[in-house]
mmCIF file of C-alpha atoms in Angstrom:
data_model
loop_
_atom_site.group_PDB
_atom_site.id
_atom_site.type_symbol
_atom_site.label_atom_id
_atom_site.label_comp_id
_atom_site.label_asym_id
_atom_site.label_seq_id
_atom_site.Cartn_x
_atom_site.Cartn_y
_atom_site.Cartn_z
ATOM 1 C CA ASP A 1 81.581 -31.267 16.611
ATOM 2 C CA ASP A 2 84.021 -30.613 13.785
ATOM 3 C CA ALA A 3 87.385 -32.248 13.084
ATOM 4 C CA THR A 4 90.087 -29.594 13.180
ATOM 5 C CA LEU A 5 93.746 -29.980 12.300
ATOM 6 C CA HIS A 6 94.451 -30.618 15.976
ATOM 7 C CA ASP A 7 91.936 -33.486 15.973
ATOM 8 C CA GLN A 8 93.551 -34.947 12.863
ATOM 9 C CA VAL A 9 96.934 -34.946 14.608
ATOM 10 C CA LEU A 10 95.376 -36.674 17.624
ATOM 11 C CA TRP A 11 93.833 -39.315 15.395
ATOM 12 C CA ALA A 12 97.187 -39.890 13.672
ATOM 13 C CA ILE A 13 98.759 -40.394 17.117
ATOM 14 C CA HIS A 14 96.050 -42.915 17.955
ATOM 15 C CA VAL A 15 96.322 -44.846 14.680
ATOM 16 C CA SER A 16 100.119 -45.025 14.859
ATOM 17 C CA GLY A 17 100.042 -46.247 18.467
ATOM 18 C CA MET A 18 102.079 -43.359 19.834
ATOM 19 C CA GLU A 19 99.830 -43.070 22.892
ATOM 20 C CA ASP A 20 101.144 -46.470 24.051
ATOM 21 C CA LEU A 21 104.678 -45.108 23.806
ATOM 22 C CA LEU A 22 103.689 -42.048 25.862
ATOM 23 C CA LEU A 23 102.077 -44.245 28.507
ATOM 24 C CA TYR A 24 105.211 -46.375 28.663
ATOM 25 C CA LEU A 25 107.477 -43.337 29.059
ATOM 26 C CA ALA A 26 105.179 -41.958 31.751
ATOM 27 C CA SER A 27 105.075 -45.191 33.775
ATOM 28 C CA SER A 28 108.638 -46.480 33.386
ATOM 29 C CA GLU A 29 111.087 -45.802 36.219
ATOM 30 C CA ASN A 30 113.977 -45.894 33.737
ATOM 31 C CA GLU A 31 112.608 -43.034 31.620
ATOM 32 C CA ARG A 32 112.197 -40.367 34.280
ATOM 33 C CA GLN A 33 114.457 -37.955 32.363
ATOM 34 C CA PHE A 34 111.595 -37.564 29.875
ATOM 35 C CA ALA A 35 108.955 -36.809 32.527
ATOM 36 C CA PHE A 36 108.536 -33.128 31.662
ATOM 37 C CA HIS A 37 108.607 -33.839 27.930
ATOM 38 C CA VAL A 38 105.814 -36.389 28.325
ATOM 39 C CA LEU A 39 103.788 -34.002 30.474
ATOM 40 C CA GLU A 40 104.186 -31.213 27.922
ATOM 41 C CA ILE A 41 103.066 -33.477 25.054
ATOM 42 C CA ILE A 42 100.027 -34.597 27.050
ATOM 43 C CA SER A 43 99.103 -30.989 27.851
ATOM 44 C CA LEU A 44 99.204 -30.173 24.131
ATOM 45 C CA MET A 45 97.100 -33.242 23.333
ATOM 46 C CA PHE A 46 94.358 -32.105 25.709
ATOM 47 C CA ARG A 47 94.484 -28.457 24.674
ATOM 48 C CA GLU A 48 91.020 -26.831 24.541
ATOM 49 C CA GLN A 49 89.451 -30.013 25.960
ATOM 50 C CA ASN A 50 86.956 -30.069 28.805
ATOM 51 C CA PRO A 51 87.556 -32.877 31.333
ATOM 52 C CA GLU A 52 83.848 -33.084 32.137
ATOM 53 C CA GLN A 53 82.948 -33.620 28.476
ATOM 54 C CA LEU A 54 85.634 -36.285 28.111
ATOM 55 C CA ALA A 55 84.472 -38.095 31.250
ATOM 56 C CA LYS A 56 80.896 -38.232 29.949
ATOM 57 C CA ALA A 57 81.844 -39.157 26.363
ATOM 58 C CA GLY A 58 80.005 -42.280 25.206
ATOM 59 C CA ALA A 59 78.023 -42.549 28.437
ATOM 60 C CA PHE A 60 74.268 -43.075 28.484
ATOM 61 C CA ARG A 61 72.491 -39.758 28.506
ATOM 62 C CA THR A 62 69.252 -39.219 30.366
ATOM 63 C CA GLN A 63 66.168 -37.770 28.742
ATOM 64 C CA ALA A 64 66.725 -34.460 30.544
ATOM 65 C CA GLU A 65 70.296 -34.171 29.203
ATOM 66 C CA ARG A 66 69.139 -34.892 25.660
ATOM 67 C CA LYS A 67 66.389 -32.310 25.953
ATOM 68 C CA GLU A 68 68.884 -29.765 27.301
ATOM 69 C CA GLU A 69 71.195 -30.311 24.312
ATOM 70 C CA GLN A 70 68.270 -30.064 21.889
ATOM 71 C CA ASP A 71 67.113 -26.805 23.488
ATOM 72 C CA GLU A 72 70.648 -25.404 23.313
ATOM 73 C CA LEU A 73 70.918 -26.360 19.637
ATOM 74 C CA ALA A 74 67.521 -24.781 18.925
ATOM 75 C CA LYS A 75 68.647 -21.524 20.579
ATOM 76 C CA ILE A 76 71.805 -21.452 18.464
ATOM 77 C CA ARG A 77 69.802 -21.995 15.276
ATOM 78 C CA GLU A 78 67.330 -19.283 16.258
ATOM 79 C CA MET A 79 70.165 -16.835 16.879
ATOM 80 C CA GLU A 80 71.636 -17.665 13.458
ATOM 81 C CA LYS A 81 68.284 -16.968 11.791
ATOM 82 C CA ILE A 82 67.966 -13.638 13.605
ATOM 83 C CA ASN A 83 71.502 -12.627 12.609
ATOM 84 C CA LYS A 84 70.859 -13.554 8.972
ATOM 85 C CA LYS A 85 67.632 -11.528 8.885
ATOM 86 C CA SER A 86 69.313 -8.492 10.409
ATOM 87 C CA ALA A 87 72.187 -8.776 7.907
ATOM 88 C CA VAL A 88 69.736 -8.904 4.989
ATOM 89 C CA ARG A 89 67.873 -5.849 6.260
ATOM 90 C CA LYS A 90 71.073 -3.861 6.533
ATOM 91 C CA GLN A 91 71.971 -4.585 2.928
ATOM 92 C CA SER A 92 70.259 -2.211 0.543
ATOM 93 C CA SER A 93 68.963 -3.595 -2.747
ATOM 94 C CA ARG A 94 69.813 -0.324 -4.515
ATOM 95 C CA HIS A 95 73.385 0.905 -4.605
ATOM 96 C CA SER A 96 73.637 4.659 -4.178
ATOM 97 C CA ARG A 97 76.691 6.482 -5.471
ATOM 98 C CA PHE A 98 75.769 9.488 -3.380
ATOM 99 C CA GLY A 99 75.420 8.730 0.288
ATOM 100 C CA GLY A 100 73.638 11.975 1.040
ATOM 101 C CA THR A 101 74.089 14.726 3.589
ATOM 102 C CA TYR A 102 72.080 14.787 6.787
ATOM 103 C CA VAL A 103 71.439 17.499 9.338
ATOM 104 C CA LEU A 104 71.183 16.208 12.885
ATOM 105 C CA SER A 105 68.810 18.367 14.838
ATOM 106 C CA ASN A 106 69.261 18.967 18.557
ATOM 107 C CA MET A 107 72.951 18.093 18.245
ATOM 108 C CA LYS A 108 75.214 21.137 18.145
ATOM 109 C CA SER A 109 78.652 21.288 16.594
ATOM 110 C CA ILE A 110 81.562 23.520 17.610
ATOM 111 C CA SER A 111 80.005 26.443 15.734
ATOM 112 C CA GLU A 112 76.780 26.071 17.754
ATOM 113 C CA ARG A 113 74.932 24.927 14.630
ATOM 114 C CA ASN A 114 73.293 21.627 13.873
ATOM 115 C CA VAL A 115 75.712 18.838 13.043
ATOM 116 C CA ILE A 116 76.053 17.980 9.341
ATOM 117 C CA TYR A 117 76.800 14.320 8.645
ATOM 118 C CA HIS A 118 77.912 13.131 5.203
ATOM 119 C CA LYS A 119 77.224 9.407 5.565
ATOM 120 C CA GLY A 120 74.064 7.381 5.746
ATOM 121 C CA VAL A 121 73.027 6.439 9.262
ATOM 122 C CA GLU A 122 70.774 3.427 9.739
ATOM 123 C CA LYS A 123 70.527 3.908 13.478
ATOM 124 C CA VAL A 124 71.131 7.007 15.544
ATOM 125 C CA ASN A 125 73.214 4.994 17.997
ATOM 126 C CA ASN A 126 75.629 4.083 15.192
ATOM 127 C CA LEU A 127 76.637 7.706 14.708
ATOM 128 C CA SER A 128 80.366 8.059 15.243
ATOM 129 C CA PHE A 129 82.976 10.648 14.256
ATOM 130 C CA ASP A 130 85.848 8.273 14.972
ATOM 131 C CA GLN A 131 85.341 5.885 12.068
ATOM 132 C CA ASP A 132 88.303 7.165 10.061
ATOM 133 C CA LYS A 133 90.604 7.518 13.040
ATOM 134 C CA LYS A 134 93.320 4.920 13.370
ATOM 135 C CA PRO A 135 93.417 3.427 16.852
ATOM 136 C CA LYS A 136 96.599 3.831 18.786
ATOM 137 C CA LYS A 137 98.631 0.654 18.772
ATOM 138 C CA ILE A 138 99.386 -0.915 22.122
ATOM 139 C CA GLY A 139 102.448 -3.060 22.621
ATOM 140 C CA LYS A 140 101.949 -6.732 23.366
ATOM 141 C CA ASN A 141 103.647 -6.311 26.715
ATOM 142 C CA ARG A 142 101.069 -3.657 27.693
ATOM 143 C CA GLN A 143 97.939 -5.356 26.408
ATOM 144 C CA PRO A 144 95.552 -6.787 29.010
ATOM 145 C CA ILE A 145 95.889 -10.502 29.601
ATOM 146 C CA LYS A 146 93.179 -12.576 27.940
ATOM 147 C CA ASP A 147 91.989 -14.905 30.654
ATOM 148 C CA ALA A 148 89.017 -16.413 28.832
ATOM 149 C CA PRO A 149 89.535 -20.189 28.532
ATOM 150 C CA LEU A 150 89.131 -21.553 25.022
ATOM 151 C CA VAL A 151 87.148 -24.803 25.090
ATOM 152 C CA ARG A 152 85.833 -26.776 22.147
ATOM 153 C CA ARG A 153 84.258 -30.194 21.713
ATOM 154 C CA SER A 154 85.980 -32.600 19.350
ATOM 155 C CA THR A 155 84.303 -35.385 17.400
ATOM 156 C CA LEU A 156 83.018 -38.392 19.321
ATOM 157 C CA SER A 157 85.806 -40.699 18.127
ATOM 158 C CA ILE A 158 88.477 -38.254 19.337
ATOM 159 C CA ARG A 159 86.735 -37.802 22.694
ATOM 160 C CA LEU A 160 86.483 -41.560 23.205
ATOM 161 C CA PHE A 161 90.183 -41.951 22.391
ATOM 162 C CA LEU A 162 91.158 -39.178 24.819
ATOM 163 C CA LYS A 163 88.869 -40.612 27.490
ATOM 164 C CA GLU A 164 90.496 -44.035 27.243
ATOM 165 C CA PHE A 165 93.929 -42.383 27.340
ATOM 166 C CA CYS A 166 92.965 -40.535 30.542
ATOM 167 C CA ILE A 167 91.763 -43.764 32.169
ATOM 168 C CA GLN A 168 94.963 -45.632 31.299
ATOM 169 C CA PHE A 169 97.113 -42.679 32.374
ATOM 170 C CA LEU A 170 95.390 -42.394 35.758
ATOM 171 C CA GLU A 171 95.548 -46.113 36.491
ATOM 172 C CA ASN A 172 99.158 -46.714 35.476
ATOM 173 C CA CYS A 173 101.100 -43.450 35.191
ATOM 174 C CA TYR A 174 99.642 -40.534 37.145
ATOM 175 C CA ASN A 175 100.990 -41.145 40.654
ATOM 176 C CA PRO A 176 104.588 -42.157 39.750
ATOM 177 C CA LEU A 177 104.926 -39.485 37.057
ATOM 178 C CA MET A 178 103.592 -36.660 39.232
ATOM 179 C CA HIS A 179 105.859 -37.771 42.089
ATOM 180 C CA ALA A 180 108.902 -37.654 39.803
ATOM 181 C CA VAL A 181 107.920 -34.262 38.385
ATOM 182 C CA LYS A 182 107.368 -32.761 41.836
ATOM 183 C CA ASP A 183 110.712 -34.142 43.022
ATOM 184 C CA THR A 184 112.428 -32.504 40.046
ATOM 185 C CA LEU A 185 110.717 -29.190 40.795
ATOM 186 C CA LEU A 186 111.698 -29.292 44.467
ATOM 187 C CA ARG A 187 115.314 -29.955 43.543
ATOM 188 C CA ALA A 188 115.260 -26.960 41.150
ATOM 189 C CA LYS A 189 116.390 -29.126 38.246
ATOM 190 C CA ALA A 190 113.598 -28.038 35.915
ATOM 191 C CA GLN A 191 113.505 -25.133 33.501
ATOM 192 C CA GLY A 192 111.673 -21.884 34.132
ATOM 193 C CA ASN A 193 107.869 -22.086 34.319
ATOM 194 C CA ASP A 194 107.895 -25.894 34.004
ATOM 195 C CA GLU A 195 105.657 -26.045 37.059
ATOM 196 C CA THR A 196 102.769 -24.885 34.862
ATOM 197 C CA TYR A 197 102.620 -28.344 33.242
ATOM 198 C CA TYR A 198 102.542 -29.937 36.689
ATOM 199 C CA LEU A 199 99.745 -27.669 37.893
ATOM 200 C CA TRP A 200 97.775 -28.133 34.676
ATOM 201 C CA ALA A 201 98.006 -31.938 34.890
ATOM 202 C CA MET A 202 96.882 -31.847 38.505
ATOM 203 C CA ARG A 203 93.821 -29.728 37.721
ATOM 204 C CA PHE A 204 92.824 -31.567 34.543
ATOM 205 C CA PHE A 205 93.196 -35.193 35.609
ATOM 206 C CA MET A 206 91.783 -34.691 39.093
ATOM 207 C CA GLU A 207 88.676 -33.097 37.596
ATOM 208 C CA PHE A 208 88.405 -35.907 35.050
ATOM 209 C CA GLN A 209 88.631 -38.548 37.778
ATOM 210 C CA ARG A 210 86.043 -36.737 39.880
ATOM 211 C CA ARG A 211 83.638 -36.720 36.943
ATOM 212 C CA HIS A 212 84.426 -40.278 35.848
ATOM 213 C CA GLN A 213 84.697 -42.645 38.831
ATOM 214 C CA PHE A 214 85.914 -40.589 41.808
ATOM 215 C CA ARG A 215 88.661 -43.035 42.762
ATOM 216 C CA ILE A 216 90.999 -41.441 45.289
ATOM 217 C CA ASP A 217 93.740 -44.058 44.923
ATOM 218 C CA THR A 218 94.541 -43.075 41.325
ATOM 219 C CA VAL A 219 95.241 -39.440 42.312
ATOM 220 C CA GLY A 220 96.654 -40.086 45.775
ATOM 221 C CA GLU A 221 99.993 -38.462 44.947
ATOM 222 C CA THR A 222 98.452 -35.015 44.499
ATOM 223 C CA LEU A 223 96.362 -35.361 47.675
ATOM 224 C CA SER A 224 99.362 -35.883 49.938
ATOM 225 C CA VAL A 225 100.608 -33.404 52.529
ATOM 226 C CA PRO A 226 103.864 -32.580 50.647
ATOM 227 C CA THR A 227 101.849 -31.682 47.556
ATOM 228 C CA PHE A 228 99.597 -29.347 49.542
ATOM 229 C CA HIS A 229 102.690 -27.753 51.054
ATOM 230 C CA TYR A 230 104.217 -27.271 47.596
ATOM 231 C CA ILE A 231 101.031 -25.668 46.245
ATOM 232 C CA GLN A 232 100.703 -23.352 49.239
ATOM 233 C CA THR A 233 104.344 -22.279 48.950
ATOM 234 C CA ASN A 234 103.884 -21.469 45.268
ATOM 235 C CA MET A 235 100.694 -19.515 45.944
ATOM 236 C CA ILE A 236 102.467 -17.372 48.534
ATOM 237 C CA THR A 237 105.406 -16.824 46.176
ATOM 238 C CA TYR A 238 103.178 -15.802 43.245
ATOM 239 C CA TYR A 239 101.122 -13.520 45.479
ATOM 240 C CA GLU A 240 104.231 -11.733 46.717
ATOM 241 C CA MET A 241 105.460 -11.366 43.132
ATOM 242 C CA MET A 242 102.160 -9.716 42.192
ATOM 243 C CA LEU A 243 102.489 -7.200 45.010
ATOM 244 C CA THR A 244 106.100 -6.243 44.237
#
């Protein structure tokens, strides 16, 4: 639980009272032109956050949960000790200016003789002839997509602030804001890829509510038949785009 620059920005938002302004913009019928801007700011606020961790922030933990966290922390510390020991063993106390030349038996070179290696090898598996080769650069448009979600746990004060923001947002803003955003998307008045903020908010806040109180009325807008139809239509469209 460390305070990053992102956490410091969140705390500055909390101290200055900007979250009240965001909640007002999200709930007011007269400020619907800022709906996507508010949703984008909220998505950046909750970047790298886990809705389950936020829902359980400050709650009473059972003895089993405490023991599970202690065991996880002990495993992390043990892994750090093992990594430190292995790093110390790899470091030689004596610096050699001459690495030495080694003959690898039972490994033939192109000339059908034993391979001669001019660098020290700590492990046979670490033997590689490609160390000095420069890897071929791959363009960003051809690199594989990194799909691993990046999740981190902020300090307790930040998590409590974000939890309270989620509760207030769900009770007062979620249904009217999501209805306005979906209406804008259906009328094709939004910019390209703006539906990602809508889909993110649906996934994040519905999971938070399921973990927190499981109140259906606060997320009723995204459980309606038109919303299911919109999601299904988008899934079919994206699937066809993947095939073509």
